[in-house]
CSV table of C-alpha atoms in Angstrom, one decimal:
chain,number,residue,atom,x,y,z
L,93,UNK,CA,-10.7,15.4,-17.2
L,94,UNK,CA,-13.5,15.3,-14.6
L,95,UNK,CA,-12.7,12.1,-12.6
L,96,UNK,CA,-9.6,10.1,-12.1
L,97,UNK,CA,-9.6,6.7,-10.4
L,98,UNK,CA,-6.2,5.7,-9.1
L,99,UNK,CA,-5.8,2.0,-8.0
L,100,UNK,CA,-2.7,0.9,-6.0
L,101,UNK,CA,-2.4,-2.9,-6.2
L,102,UNK,CA,-0.4,-2.9,-3.0
L,103,UNK,CA,3.1,-4.5,-3.6
L,104,UNK,CA,2.5,-5.6,-7.2
L,105,UNK,CA,6.1,-4.9,-8.5
L,106,UNK,CA,7.2,-5.8,-12.0
L,107,UNK,CA,10.9,-6.4,-11.8
L,108,UNK,CA,14.1,-5.8,-9.8
L,109,UNK,CA,15.0,-2.1,-9.6
L,110,UNK,CA,18.6,-1.1,-10.5
L,111,UNK,CA,19.4,-0.5,-6.9
L,112,UNK,CA,17.7,-3.6,-5.5
L,113,UNK,CA,20.9,-5.1,-4.2
L,114,UNK,CA,21.4,-2.1,-1.9
L,115,UNK,CA,18.2,-3.1,-0.3
L,116,UNK,CA,19.2,-6.7,0.0
L,117,UNK,CA,17.0,-8.0,-2.9
L,118,UNK,CA,18.3,-10.2,-5.7
L,119,UNK,CA,16.4,-11.5,-8.7
L,120,UNK,CA,13.0,-10.3,-7.4
L,121,UNK,CA,9.9,-9.8,-9.6
L,122,UNK,CA,6.4,-10.0,-8.0
L,123,UNK,CA,4.4,-10.1,-11.2
L,124,UNK,CA,6.7,-12.6,-12.9
L,125,UNK,CA,6.3,-14.9,-9.9
L,126,UNK,CA,2.5,-14.7,-10.1
L,127,UNK,CA,2.8,-15.6,-13.8
L,128,UNK,CA,4.1,-19.0,-12.8
L,129,UNK,CA,0.7,-19.8,-11.2
L,130,UNK,CA,-2.2,-21.3,-13.2
L,131,UNK,CA,-4.4,-19.1,-11.1
L,132,UNK,CA,-3.3,-16.0,-13.0
L,133,UNK,CA,-5.7,-14.9,-15.8
L,134,UNK,CA,-5.4,-11.2,-16.6
L,135,UNK,CA,-6.5,-10.7,-20.2
L,136,UNK,CA,-8.1,-7.3,-19.6
L,137,UNK,CA,-4.9,-5.7,-18.1
L,138,UNK,CA,-2.8,-7.4,-20.9
L,139,UNK,CA,-5.1,-5.9,-23.5
L,140,UNK,CA,-4.5,-2.4,-22.0
L,141,UNK,CA,-0.7,-2.9,-22.2
L,142,UNK,CA,0.5,-4.8,-19.1
L,143,UNK,CA,2.5,-7.3,-21.1
L,144,UNK,CA,3.9,-4.4,-23.3
L,145,UNK,CA,5.7,-2.8,-20.3
L,146,UNK,CA,9.5,-2.8,-20.5
L,147,UNK,CA,10.8,-6.3,-19.6
L,148,UNK,CA,7.4,-7.8,-18.9
L,149,UNK,CA,7.9,-10.6,-21.4
L,150,UNK,CA,6.0,-13.4,-19.7
L,151,UNK,CA,2.3,-12.3,-20.1
L,152,UNK,CA,2.0,-12.0,-23.8
L,153,UNK,CA,1.8,-8.8,-25.8
L,154,UNK,CA,-1.2,-6.8,-26.9
L,155,UNK,CA,-0.9,-6.2,-30.6
L,156,UNK,CA,-3.6,-3.6,-30.6
L,157,UNK,CA,-3.1,-2.0,-27.1
L,158,UNK,CA,-6.2,-0.3,-25.7
L,159,UNK,CA,-4.5,2.0,-23.2
L,160,UNK,CA,-1.3,3.6,-22.1
L,161,UNK,CA,1.4,1.8,-20.1
L,162,UNK,CA,4.7,2.5,-18.4
L,163,UNK,CA,7.2,1.1,-15.9
L,164,UNK,CA,8.0,3.4,-12.9
L,165,UNK,CA,11.2,3.4,-10.9
L,166,UNK,CA,11.1,4.6,-7.3
L,167,UNK,CA,13.2,7.7,-6.7
L,168,UNK,CA,12.8,7.6,-2.9
L,169,UNK,CA,15.1,5.7,-0.6
L,170,UNK,CA,12.6,3.1,0.7
L,171,UNK,CA,10.5,0.1,-0.3
L,172,UNK,CA,7.6,0.6,2.1
L,173,UNK,CA,4.0,1.5,1.8
L,174,UNK,CA,4.3,5.0,3.3
L,175,UNK,CA,7.3,6.2,1.2
L,176,UNK,CA,5.8,4.6,-1.9
L,177,UNK,CA,2.4,6.3,-1.6
L,178,UNK,CA,4.0,9.6,-0.7
L,179,UNK,CA,6.0,9.4,-3.9
L,180,UNK,CA,2.9,8.5,-5.9
L,181,UNK,CA,1.4,11.6,-4.4
L,182,UNK,CA,4.3,13.8,-5.4
L,183,UNK,CA,6.9,13.7,-2.5
L,184,UNK,CA,10.3,12.1,-3.2
L,185,UNK,CA,12.0,11.1,0.1
L,186,UNK,CA,15.8,11.2,-0.1
L,187,UNK,CA,16.3,9.7,3.3
L,188,UNK,CA,14.8,6.4,4.5
L,189,UNK,CA,12.5,6.3,7.5
L,190,UNK,CA,14.1,4.7,10.6
L,191,UNK,CA,14.0,0.9,11.0
L,192,UNK,CA,14.8,-1.2,14.0
L,193,UNK,CA,16.4,-4.6,13.1
L,194,UNK,CA,17.5,-5.1,16.7
L,195,UNK,CA,14.2,-4.0,18.3
L,196,UNK,CA,13.3,-0.6,19.8
L,197,UNK,CA,15.6,1.1,22.3
L,198,UNK,CA,14.7,1.7,25.9
L,199,UNK,CA,14.3,5.5,25.3
L,200,UNK,CA,11.2,4.6,23.3
L,201,UNK,CA,9.9,1.6,25.4
L,202,UNK,CA,10.2,3.2,28.8
L,203,UNK,CA,7.9,6.1,28.2
L,204,UNK,CA,5.6,3.8,26.3
L,205,UNK,CA,5.3,1.4,29.2
L,206,UNK,CA,4.7,4.3,31.6
L,207,UNK,CA,2.0,5.9,29.5
L,208,UNK,CA,0.1,2.7,28.8
L,209,UNK,CA,0.7,1.0,32.2
L,210,UNK,CA,1.5,-2.3,30.4
L,211,UNK,CA,4.6,-4.3,29.8
L,212,UNK,CA,6.1,-5.2,26.4
L,213,UNK,CA,6.7,-8.6,24.8
L,214,UNK,CA,8.8,-9.6,21.8
L,215,UNK,CA,10.4,-6.2,20.7
L,216,UNK,CA,12.1,-7.6,17.6
L,217,UNK,CA,11.4,-8.0,13.9
L,218,UNK,CA,8.7,-10.7,13.5
L,219,UNK,CA,6.2,-12.1,11.1
L,220,UNK,CA,2.8,-10.9,12.3
L,221,UNK,CA,1.3,-14.4,12.4
L,222,UNK,CA,4.4,-16.0,14.1
L,223,UNK,CA,4.7,-13.4,16.8
L,224,UNK,CA,1.1,-13.9,18.1
L,225,UNK,CA,1.6,-17.7,17.9
L,226,UNK,CA,4.7,-17.4,20.1
L,227,UNK,CA,3.6,-14.6,22.5
L,228,UNK,CA,-0.2,-14.8,22.4
L,229,UNK,CA,-0.6,-17.0,25.5
L,230,UNK,CA,1.8,-15.0,27.6
L,231,UNK,CA,0.0,-11.8,26.5
L,232,UNK,CA,-3.3,-13.2,27.6
L,233,UNK,CA,-1.9,-14.2,31.0
L,234,UNK,CA,0.0,-10.9,31.7
L,235,UNK,CA,-1.8,-8.3,29.7
L,236,UNK,CA,1.6,-7.2,28.3
L,237,UNK,CA,1.5,-5.8,24.8
L,238,UNK,CA,3.2,-7.6,21.9
L,239,UNK,CA,5.4,-4.9,20.3
L,240,UNK,CA,7.3,-5.8,17.2
L,241,UNK,CA,8.6,-4.4,13.9
L,242,UNK,CA,9.7,-5.7,10.4
L,243,UNK,CA,12.1,-4.6,7.8
L,244,UNK,CA,9.8,-1.6,7.3
L,245,UNK,CA,9.6,1.5,9.3
L,246,UNK,CA,6.8,0.3,11.6
L,247,UNK,CA,6.0,0.0,15.3
L,248,UNK,CA,3.4,-2.7,15.6
L,249,UNK,CA,1.3,-3.5,18.6
L,250,UNK,CA,-0.6,-6.8,18.7
L,251,UNK,CA,-3.3,-7.5,21.4
L,252,UNK,CA,-6.1,-10.0,21.9
L,253,UNK,CA,-9.5,-8.3,21.4
L,254,UNK,CA,-10.7,-9.9,24.7
L,255,UNK,CA,-7.8,-8.6,26.6
L,256,UNK,CA,-7.4,-5.2,25.0
L,257,UNK,CA,-10.5,-4.1,23.0
L,258,UNK,CA,-9.6,-2.5,19.6
L,259,UNK,CA,-10.5,1.0,20.7
L,260,UNK,CA,-8.1,0.7,23.7
L,261,UNK,CA,-5.5,-0.7,21.4
L,262,UNK,CA,-5.9,2.3,19.1
L,263,UNK,CA,-5.4,4.6,22.0
L,264,UNK,CA,-2.1,2.9,22.8
L,265,UNK,CA,-1.1,3.4,19.2
L,266,UNK,CA,-1.9,7.1,19.5
L,267,UNK,CA,0.4,7.2,22.5
L,268,UNK,CA,3.2,5.5,20.6
L,269,UNK,CA,2.6,7.8,17.6
L,270,UNK,CA,3.2,10.9,19.8
L,271,UNK,CA,6.4,9.3,21.1
L,272,UNK,CA,7.8,8.3,17.7
L,273,UNK,CA,8.9,11.6,16.3
L,274,UNK,CA,12.2,13.1,15.2
L,275,UNK,CA,14.9,10.6,14.7
L,276,UNK,CA,12.4,7.9,15.8
L,277,UNK,CA,9.7,9.1,13.4
L,278,UNK,CA,8.7,5.7,12.0
L,279,UNK,CA,6.4,5.6,9.0
L,280,UNK,CA,3.5,3.8,10.7
L,281,UNK,CA,2.3,2.7,14.1
L,282,UNK,CA,0.0,-0.3,13.4
L,283,UNK,CA,-2.7,-1.8,15.6
L,284,UNK,CA,-2.8,-5.6,15.1
L,285,UNK,CA,-5.8,-7.0,17.0
L,286,UNK,CA,-6.2,-10.8,17.1
L,287,UNK,CA,-8.6,-13.4,18.5
L,288,UNK,CA,-8.3,-17.1,19.4
L,289,UNK,CA,-6.7,-19.2,22.1
L,290,UNK,CA,-3.5,-21.1,22.8
L,291,UNK,CA,-5.2,-24.5,22.0
L,292,UNK,CA,-6.8,-23.7,18.7
L,293,UNK,CA,-4.4,-20.9,17.6
L,294,UNK,CA,-4.6,-17.2,17.1
L,295,UNK,CA,-5.9,-15.2,14.1
L,296,UNK,CA,-5.5,-11.6,13.2
L,297,UNK,CA,-8.8,-9.7,12.7
L,298,UNK,CA,-9.8,-7.1,10.1
L,299,UNK,CA,-9.7,-4.4,12.8
L,300,UNK,CA,-6.1,-3.4,11.9
L,301,UNK,CA,-5.6,0.4,12.0
L,302,UNK,CA,-2.5,2.4,10.8
L,303,UNK,CA,-1.4,5.6,12.4
L,304,UNK,CA,1.0,7.2,9.9
L,305,UNK,CA,3.6,9.9,10.1
L,306,UNK,CA,2.2,13.0,8.5
L,307,UNK,CA,3.6,13.8,5.0
L,308,UNK,CA,6.5,16.3,5.2
L,309,UNK,CA,5.2,18.5,2.4
L,310,UNK,CA,2.1,19.2,0.3
L,311,UNK,CA,0.8,16.2,-1.6
L,312,UNK,CA,-1.5,16.0,-4.6
L,313,UNK,CA,-4.3,15.1,-2.2
L,314,UNK,CA,-3.8,18.5,-0.4
L,315,UNK,CA,-3.6,20.3,-3.7
L,316,UNK,CA,-6.8,18.7,-5.1
L,317,UNK,CA,-8.7,19.4,-1.9
L,318,UNK,CA,-7.5,23.0,-1.7
L,319,UNK,CA,-8.6,23.5,-5.3
L,320,UNK,CA,-12.2,22.7,-4.2
L,321,UNK,CA,-12.4,19.4,-5.9
L,322,UNK,CA,-13.3,16.0,-4.5
L,323,UNK,CA,-10.6,13.8,-3.0
L,324,UNK,CA,-12.1,10.4,-2.2
L,325,UNK,CA,-10.0,7.8,-0.4
L,326,UNK,CA,-10.7,4.1,-0.3
L,327,UNK,CA,-9.0,1.6,2.1
L,328,UNK,CA,-5.6,2.4,3.7
L,329,UNK,CA,-5.2,5.8,1.9
L,330,UNK,CA,-6.7,7.7,4.9
L,331,UNK,CA,-4.2,6.1,7.3
L,332,UNK,CA,-1.2,6.4,5.0
L,333,UNK,CA,-1.7,10.1,4.7
L,334,UNK,CA,-2.6,10.6,8.3
L,335,UNK,CA,-6.1,11.7,7.3
L,336,UNK,CA,-4.8,14.7,5.4
L,337,UNK,CA,-6.0,16.0,2.1
L,338,UNK,CA,-9.3,14.1,1.8
L,339,UNK,CA,-12.8,15.4,1.4
L,340,UNK,CA,-14.2,11.9,2.1
L,341,UNK,CA,-12.9,8.5,3.0
L,342,UNK,CA,-14.0,4.9,3.6
L,343,UNK,CA,-12.2,2.0,5.1
L,344,UNK,CA,-12.4,-1.5,3.6
L,345,UNK,CA,-12.3,-5.1,4.8
L,346,UNK,CA,-10.3,-6.4,1.9
L,347,UNK,CA,-9.9,-6.2,-1.9
L,348,UNK,CA,-13.4,-7.3,-2.8
L,349,UNK,CA,-14.9,-4.8,-0.3
L,350,UNK,CA,-12.6,-2.1,-1.7
L,351,UNK,CA,-13.7,-2.7,-5.3
L,352,UNK,CA,-17.4,-2.6,-4.2
L,353,UNK,CA,-16.8,0.7,-2.3
L,354,UNK,CA,-15.1,2.1,-5.4
L,355,UNK,CA,-18.2,1.2,-7.4
L,356,UNK,CA,-20.3,3.2,-4.9
L,357,UNK,CA,-18.1,6.3,-5.5
L,358,UNK,CA,-18.1,5.8,-9.2
L,359,UNK,CA,-21.9,5.9,-9.2
L,360,UNK,CA,-21.7,9.4,-7.9
L,361,UNK,CA,-21.2,12.6,-10.0
L,362,UNK,CA,-18.0,13.8,-8.3
L,363,UNK,CA,-15.2,15.9,-9.7
L,364,UNK,CA,-11.7,15.0,-8.7
L,365,UNK,CA,-9.7,12.0,-7.6
L,366,UNK,CA,-10.8,8.6,-6.2
L,367,UNK,CA,-7.6,7.1,-4.7
L,368,UNK,CA,-7.9,3.4,-3.9
L,369,UNK,CA,-5.5,1.0,-2.0
L,370,UNK,CA,-6.1,-2.7,-2.3
L,371,UNK,CA,-4.1,-4.2,0.6
L,372,UNK,CA,-4.7,-7.9,0.3
L,373,UNK,CA,-2.0,-8.4,-2.4
L,374,UNK,CA,0.6,-7.3,0.1
L,375,UNK,CA,-0.8,-8.4,3.5
L,376,UNK,CA,-2.4,-11.7,2.7
L,377,UNK,CA,-0.3,-13.0,-0.2
L,378,UNK,CA,3.0,-11.1,-0.7
L,379,UNK,CA,4.3,-11.2,2.9
L,380,UNK,CA,2.9,-14.8,3.3
L,381,UNK,CA,4.7,-15.8,0.1
L,382,UNK,CA,1.5,-17.2,-1.3
L,383,UNK,CA,2.0,-17.3,-5.1
L,384,UNK,CA,-1.4,-18.8,-6.0
L,385,UNK,CA,-3.3,-16.5,-3.6
L,386,UNK,CA,-1.6,-13.5,-5.1
L,387,UNK,CA,-2.3,-14.7,-8.7
L,388,UNK,CA,-6.0,-15.3,-7.9
L,389,UNK,CA,-6.3,-11.8,-6.4
L,390,UNK,CA,-4.9,-10.3,-9.6
L,391,UNK,CA,-7.3,-12.4,-11.6
L,392,UNK,CA,-10.2,-11.0,-9.5
L,393,UNK,CA,-9.0,-7.5,-10.0
L,394,UNK,CA,-8.6,-8.0,-13.8
L,395,UNK,CA,-12.3,-9.1,-14.1
L,396,UNK,CA,-13.3,-6.0,-12.2
L,397,UNK,CA,-11.0,-3.7,-14.3
L,398,UNK,CA,-12.4,-4.9,-17.6
L,399,UNK,CA,-16.0,-4.1,-16.7
L,400,UNK,CA,-15.1,-0.9,-14.8
L,401,UNK,CA,-13.2,0.7,-17.6
L,402,UNK,CA,-16.1,0.0,-20.0
L,403,UNK,CA,-18.6,1.7,-17.7
L,404,UNK,CA,-16.8,5.0,-17.5
L,405,UNK,CA,-17.7,8.3,-19.0
L,406,UNK,CA,-15.9,10.4,-21.7
L,407,UNK,CA,-14.1,12.5,-19.1
L,408,UNK,CA,-13.0,9.7,-16.8
L,409,UNK,CA,-9.5,8.1,-16.5
L,410,UNK,CA,-8.4,5.0,-14.7
L,411,UNK,CA,-4.8,4.4,-13.5
L,412,UNK,CA,-3.5,1.2,-12.0
L,413,UNK,CA,-0.1,1.0,-10.3
L,414,UNK,CA,1.7,-0.2,-7.2
L,415,UNK,CA,3.8,1.2,-4.3
L,416,UNK,CA,6.6,-1.3,-4.1
L,417,UNK,CA,7.2,-5.1,-4.6
L,418,UNK,CA,6.6,-8.1,-2.3
L,419,UNK,CA,7.7,-11.1,-4.4
L,420,UNK,CA,5.7,-14.1,-3.2
L,421,UNK,CA,8.4,-16.4,-4.5
L,422,UNK,CA,11.3,-14.7,-2.7
L,423,UNK,CA,12.1,-16.8,0.3
L,424,UNK,CA,15.2,-15.1,1.6
L,425,UNK,CA,12.9,-12.8,3.6
L,426,UNK,CA,9.2,-12.2,3.9
L,427,UNK,CA,9.6,-8.4,3.5
L,428,UNK,CA,8.9,-6.0,0.7
L,429,UNK,CA,11.1,-6.1,-2.4
L,430,UNK,CA,12.7,-3.2,-4.2
L,431,UNK,CA,11.1,-3.2,-7.7
L,432,UNK,CA,9.9,-1.2,-10.6
L,433,UNK,CA,6.1,-0.9,-10.6
L,434,UNK,CA,3.7,-1.1,-13.5
L,435,UNK,CA,1.4,1.7,-14.7
L,436,UNK,CA,-1.7,1.2,-16.8
L,437,UNK,CA,-3.9,4.2,-18.0
L,438,UNK,CA,-7.3,3.6,-19.5
L,439,UNK,CA,-10.1,5.8,-20.7
L,440,UNK,CA,-12.1,6.8,-23.7
L,441,UNK,CA,-9.7,9.7,-24.5
L,442,UNK,CA,-6.4,7.8,-23.7
L,443,UNK,CA,-4.1,7.0,-26.6
L,444,UNK,CA,-2.5,3.5,-26.9
L,445,UNK,CA,1.1,4.5,-26.1
L,446,UNK,CA,4.0,2.9,-24.3
L,447,UNK,CA,5.6,5.6,-22.1
L,448,UNK,CA,8.7,3.4,-21.5
L,449,UNK,CA,10.5,3.6,-18.1
L,450,UNK,CA,9.8,6.7,-16.0
L,451,UNK,CA,12.2,7.8,-13.3
L,452,UNK,CA,9.8,8.5,-10.4
L,453,UNK,CA,6.4,7.4,-9.1
L,454,UNK,CA,5.8,11.2,-8.7
L,455,UNK,CA,5.1,11.4,-12.4
L,456,UNK,CA,1.6,10.1,-11.4
L,457,UNK,CA,1.0,13.1,-9.2
L,458,UNK,CA,2.2,15.5,-11.8
L,459,UNK,CA,-0.1,13.9,-14.4
L,460,UNK,CA,-3.2,13.6,-12.2
L,461,UNK,CA,-3.1,17.2,-11.1
L,462,UNK,CA,-2.6,18.4,-14.7
L,463,UNK,CA,-5.5,16.3,-15.9
L,464,UNK,CA,-7.7,17.8,-13.2
L,465,UNK,CA,-6.5,21.4,-13.8
L,466,UNK,CA,-4.9,21.7,-10.3
L,467,UNK,CA,-1.7,23.6,-9.6
L,468,UNK,CA,0.8,21.5,-7.8
L,469,UNK,CA,4.6,21.5,-7.5
L,470,UNK,CA,6.4,18.1,-7.6
L,471,UNK,CA,9.7,16.6,-8.9
L,472,UNK,CA,7.5,14.4,-11.0
L,473,UNK,CA,7.1,15.0,-14.7
L,474,UNK,CA,3.6,14.9,-16.2
L,475,UNK,CA,2.8,12.6,-19.1
L,476,UNK,CA,-0.8,14.0,-19.6
L,477,UNK,CA,0.0,15.4,-23.0
L,478,UNK,CA,1.4,12.0,-24.2
L,479,UNK,CA,-1.7,10.0,-23.3
L,480,UNK,CA,-4.6,12.2,-24.4
L,481,UNK,CA,-5.7,11.8,-27.9
């Protein structure tokens, strides 16, 4: 194949994983929860096999399935963006990244305060919108940084754009990234700029920026780039992989912008992989437990998907998957949920086949590299031979 387009619908899980209880998750299913909303209308993805995936019995079946489908189980010990994407790219992580349910220890905060010259507020797991509502005014008065975490392996720094301009906030994140290594090597340091005032409230802006831990081994991105092919990244992909393994990248302001930027790449005659992350599913709807918003976003993507697949050439393939779950109906927490993820594969040469349940997200990396003729070692097992007619 000449071009592969790999879309990650960030957090669109499709059912509780066998080990979900070990992660504190019970009866979770992101896609099923979205199916309860009258905002969900995904006929294109259903026609390519979304409703034919194992246990997805709430969307209707495609009698004459147009593409290949599967359900993937995560082999890594995590349910976060970084570990999920690393596994999609061929790395299985046997150990979870560190988390801080009681806040960060002084051995991290002391050198951080000294290096930035600013104090620290919050230092606990928080919802991103709630933490700025509580500490925003104090931050504006003192200039202290709002430092918080979540159930994920993240060190997040929130600051008002009038108090700490985004570029300065990014520099503080780079300082934190250098400190957070070894046993404190969190998956991501995240800049969370916001605007507003105490009277009218505070709002996060689109100037978020992630500073990720570098992948511990070669990924399919590295292999594709080393083979001299194009490795194009859209959205958070650049940040998730710490800028490694890309020939070109572009940031996005949300799902719609991400789809438009994908169309820009698709209009070009490239040879390789276009890897796209659509973050709104997770950031705007999953964590905020907004079922209708999540469903509407899936409907928007479905409309794009139907037209996009039809526009592709003979040697193009589209894959649609996810990196974890974030069930918008699960109110025990507002965190990610440990789930299977769906996989759809479409293209003029793709056979209509149900690949069943696969044991690792890394099967995607093994397949993508085989399709592109790139040598790459991964625990994943390629299904290239099963999908090509």
